[in-house]
Coordinates of C-alpha atoms in Angstrom, one line a residue:
X223 CA 3.4 -39.5 -150.3
X224 CA 7.2 -39.7 -150.2
X225 CA 9.0 -37.2 -148.0
X226 CA 10.9 -34.4 -149.7
X227 CA 14.6 -34.7 -149.2
X228 CA 17.2 -32.0 -149.3
X229 CA 20.2 -32.3 -151.5
X230 CA 23.1 -31.3 -149.4
X231 CA 25.8 -29.2 -151.0
X232 CA 29.2 -30.6 -150.5
X233 CA 31.4 -29.1 -147.7
X234 CA 34.4 -27.0 -148.7
X235 CA 37.2 -29.2 -147.4
X236 CA 40.0 -27.1 -148.9
X237 CA 40.2 -24.8 -145.9
X238 CA 40.4 -24.9 -142.2
X239 CA 37.2 -25.4 -140.1
X240 CA 35.2 -22.2 -139.6
X241 CA 35.0 -21.2 -135.9
X242 CA 32.8 -18.3 -135.0
X243 CA 31.9 -16.7 -131.6
X244 CA 28.5 -18.3 -132.0
X245 CA 30.0 -21.8 -132.4
X246 CA 32.3 -21.2 -129.4
X247 CA 29.2 -20.2 -127.3
X248 CA 26.9 -22.9 -128.5
X249 CA 29.1 -25.9 -129.3
X250 CA 28.4 -27.8 -126.1
X251 CA 24.7 -27.7 -126.5
X252 CA 24.0 -27.7 -130.3
X253 CA 23.2 -30.7 -132.5
X254 CA 26.4 -32.6 -133.2
X255 CA 25.5 -32.9 -136.9
X256 CA 24.9 -29.2 -137.2
X257 CA 28.2 -28.4 -135.4
X258 CA 30.1 -30.7 -137.8
X259 CA 28.5 -29.0 -140.9
X260 CA 29.3 -25.6 -139.5
X261 CA 32.9 -26.5 -138.8
X262 CA 33.3 -28.1 -142.3
X263 CA 31.9 -24.9 -143.8
X264 CA 29.0 -26.6 -145.5
X265 CA 26.9 -23.8 -147.0
X266 CA 23.6 -25.4 -146.3
X267 CA 21.3 -27.1 -148.8
X268 CA 20.6 -26.6 -152.4
X269 CA 16.8 -26.6 -151.7
X270 CA 15.6 -23.0 -151.3
X271 CA 12.9 -24.1 -148.8
X272 CA 15.5 -26.0 -146.8
X273 CA 13.3 -29.0 -146.1
X274 CA 14.4 -30.4 -142.8
X275 CA 14.7 -34.1 -142.7
X276 CA 13.3 -34.4 -139.2
X277 CA 10.3 -32.1 -140.0
X278 CA 9.5 -34.2 -143.1
X279 CA 9.8 -37.4 -141.1
X280 CA 7.4 -36.0 -138.4
X281 CA 4.8 -34.7 -140.9
X282 CA 4.8 -38.1 -142.6
X283 CA 4.5 -39.9 -139.2
X284 CA 1.6 -37.6 -138.2
X285 CA -0.3 -38.2 -141.3
X286 CA 0.2 -42.0 -140.9
X287 CA -0.9 -41.8 -137.3
X288 CA -4.1 -40.0 -138.2
X289 CA -4.8 -42.5 -141.0
X290 CA -4.0 -45.7 -139.1
X291 CA -3.8 -44.9 -135.4
X292 CA -0.2 -46.2 -135.2
X293 CA 3.1 -44.3 -135.4
X294 CA 5.3 -45.7 -138.1
X295 CA 8.9 -46.7 -137.3
X296 CA 11.3 -43.7 -137.7
X297 CA 13.2 -43.5 -141.0
X298 CA 17.0 -43.6 -141.1
X299 CA 18.0 -40.6 -139.1
X300 CA 21.1 -39.3 -137.3
X301 CA 21.7 -40.8 -133.8
X302 CA 20.1 -38.0 -131.8
X303 CA 17.1 -37.4 -134.1
X304 CA 14.9 -40.4 -133.2
X305 CA 14.6 -39.2 -129.6
X306 CA 13.5 -35.8 -130.9
X307 CA 11.0 -37.4 -133.2
X308 CA 9.7 -39.5 -130.4
X309 CA 9.3 -36.5 -128.1
X310 CA 7.5 -34.5 -130.8
X311 CA 5.2 -37.4 -131.6
X312 CA 4.3 -37.8 -127.9
X313 CA 3.3 -34.1 -127.6
X314 CA 1.5 -34.1 -130.8
X315 CA -0.6 -37.1 -129.8
X316 CA -1.2 -35.6 -126.4
X317 CA -2.7 -32.4 -127.8
X318 CA -4.5 -33.7 -130.9
X319 CA -6.2 -37.0 -130.0
X320 CA -9.5 -36.4 -131.6
X321 CA -10.3 -38.2 -134.9
X322 CA -10.2 -35.9 -138.0
X323 CA -11.5 -36.3 -141.5
X324 CA -8.3 -35.2 -143.2
X325 CA -4.7 -34.1 -142.5
X326 CA -2.7 -32.7 -145.3
X327 CA 0.2 -30.5 -146.2
X328 CA -1.9 -27.8 -147.9
X329 CA 1.1 -25.8 -149.3
X330 CA 4.5 -27.1 -150.3
X331 CA 5.4 -24.4 -152.7
X332 CA 5.7 -20.6 -152.3
X333 CA 2.4 -18.7 -152.8
X334 CA 2.2 -15.9 -155.4
X335 CA 0.3 -12.7 -154.4
X336 CA -0.2 -11.7 -158.1
X337 CA -1.6 -8.2 -157.5
X338 CA 1.2 -7.3 -155.1
X339 CA 3.8 -9.2 -157.2
X340 CA 5.1 -10.9 -154.0
X341 CA 6.0 -14.5 -153.5
X342 CA 5.3 -15.7 -150.0
X343 CA 7.3 -18.6 -148.6
X344 CA 7.8 -20.4 -145.3
X345 CA 6.3 -23.6 -143.9
X346 CA 2.6 -24.2 -143.6
X347 CA 2.7 -27.4 -141.6
X348 CA -0.6 -29.1 -141.3
X349 CA -4.1 -28.4 -142.7
X350 CA -6.7 -30.3 -140.8
X351 CA -10.3 -30.9 -141.7
X352 CA -12.4 -31.9 -138.7
X353 CA -15.2 -34.4 -138.9
X354 CA -17.8 -31.6 -138.7
X355 CA -16.1 -29.7 -141.6
X356 CA -14.2 -27.1 -139.5
X357 CA -10.7 -26.3 -140.7
X358 CA -7.6 -25.8 -138.7
X359 CA -4.0 -24.7 -139.4
X360 CA -1.5 -26.5 -137.1
X361 CA 1.9 -24.8 -137.0
X362 CA 4.5 -27.0 -135.4
X363 CA 7.5 -25.4 -133.6
X364 CA 10.7 -26.9 -132.2
X365 CA 11.8 -24.1 -129.8
X366 CA 11.6 -25.7 -126.4
X367 CA 11.4 -22.3 -124.7
X368 CA 8.0 -22.5 -122.9
X369 CA 6.7 -19.5 -124.8
X370 CA 3.0 -19.1 -124.9
X371 CA 2.5 -16.6 -127.8
X372 CA -0.8 -15.7 -129.4
X373 CA -0.4 -17.7 -132.6
X374 CA -1.4 -14.8 -134.7
X375 CA 1.4 -12.7 -133.2
X376 CA 3.9 -15.1 -134.9
X377 CA 4.9 -14.0 -138.5
X378 CA 5.1 -17.6 -139.7
X379 CA 1.5 -18.2 -138.6
X380 CA 0.1 -15.0 -140.1
X381 CA 1.8 -15.8 -143.4
X382 CA 0.4 -19.3 -143.2
X383 CA -3.1 -18.0 -142.7
X384 CA -2.7 -15.5 -145.6
X385 CA -1.3 -18.2 -147.9
X386 CA -4.2 -20.6 -147.1
X387 CA -6.7 -17.9 -147.8
X388 CA -5.0 -16.9 -151.0
X389 CA -5.2 -20.5 -152.4
X390 CA -8.7 -21.0 -151.2
X391 CA -8.0 -23.7 -148.6
X392 CA -9.4 -21.8 -145.6
X393 CA -13.1 -21.4 -145.2
X394 CA -14.9 -18.0 -145.5
X395 CA -15.8 -18.4 -141.8
X396 CA -13.5 -19.0 -138.7
X397 CA -10.3 -20.8 -139.1
X398 CA -8.9 -22.5 -135.9
X399 CA -5.2 -21.8 -135.6
X400 CA -3.0 -23.9 -133.3
X401 CA 0.7 -23.3 -132.6
X402 CA 2.4 -26.1 -130.7
X403 CA 6.0 -26.4 -129.5
X404 CA 6.7 -30.1 -129.9
X405 CA 9.7 -30.1 -127.6
X406 CA 8.1 -28.7 -124.5
X407 CA 4.4 -29.3 -125.2
X408 CA 3.3 -25.6 -125.2
X409 CA 0.0 -25.2 -127.1
X410 CA -1.8 -22.0 -127.9
X411 CA -4.9 -21.5 -130.1

């Protein structure tokens, strides 16, 4: 499966760089690519789901690793991104070593709750089917803050569980839910 790529909207070069209190406070520690885009007043991406290049690369690498046992070489990324991808891959392999029957991206599009006339969005990262048939939702985070939240206290996890149930992916019985921060290795289930 080919990764989904964002189509970047062109920056607005006809004006001066945009400097905000946030940029002044965070410039020394933020991603250089993001800082440049903020300064150039790039409005973001044209993709409403804002598919992150690094996230897509990681999800593709994880599926390849589960299928072959080897991590693929990183795709063409910005200079700082391969180190982040390598760190995330190490933590993922550390926490999820066991063989599984299937790893998929169960939802790539928003989910319609027809009776409520609501469209639910957000990332549902990995749907895992274990060898014994158990199903697991693995939500991947990039926070690096050492938080240890109950996964079901996180809105993105609750929405993911609801969306999986709505489309019939999750079983009628228990669903294992894992939330892992791939920058600092924090895992809660």
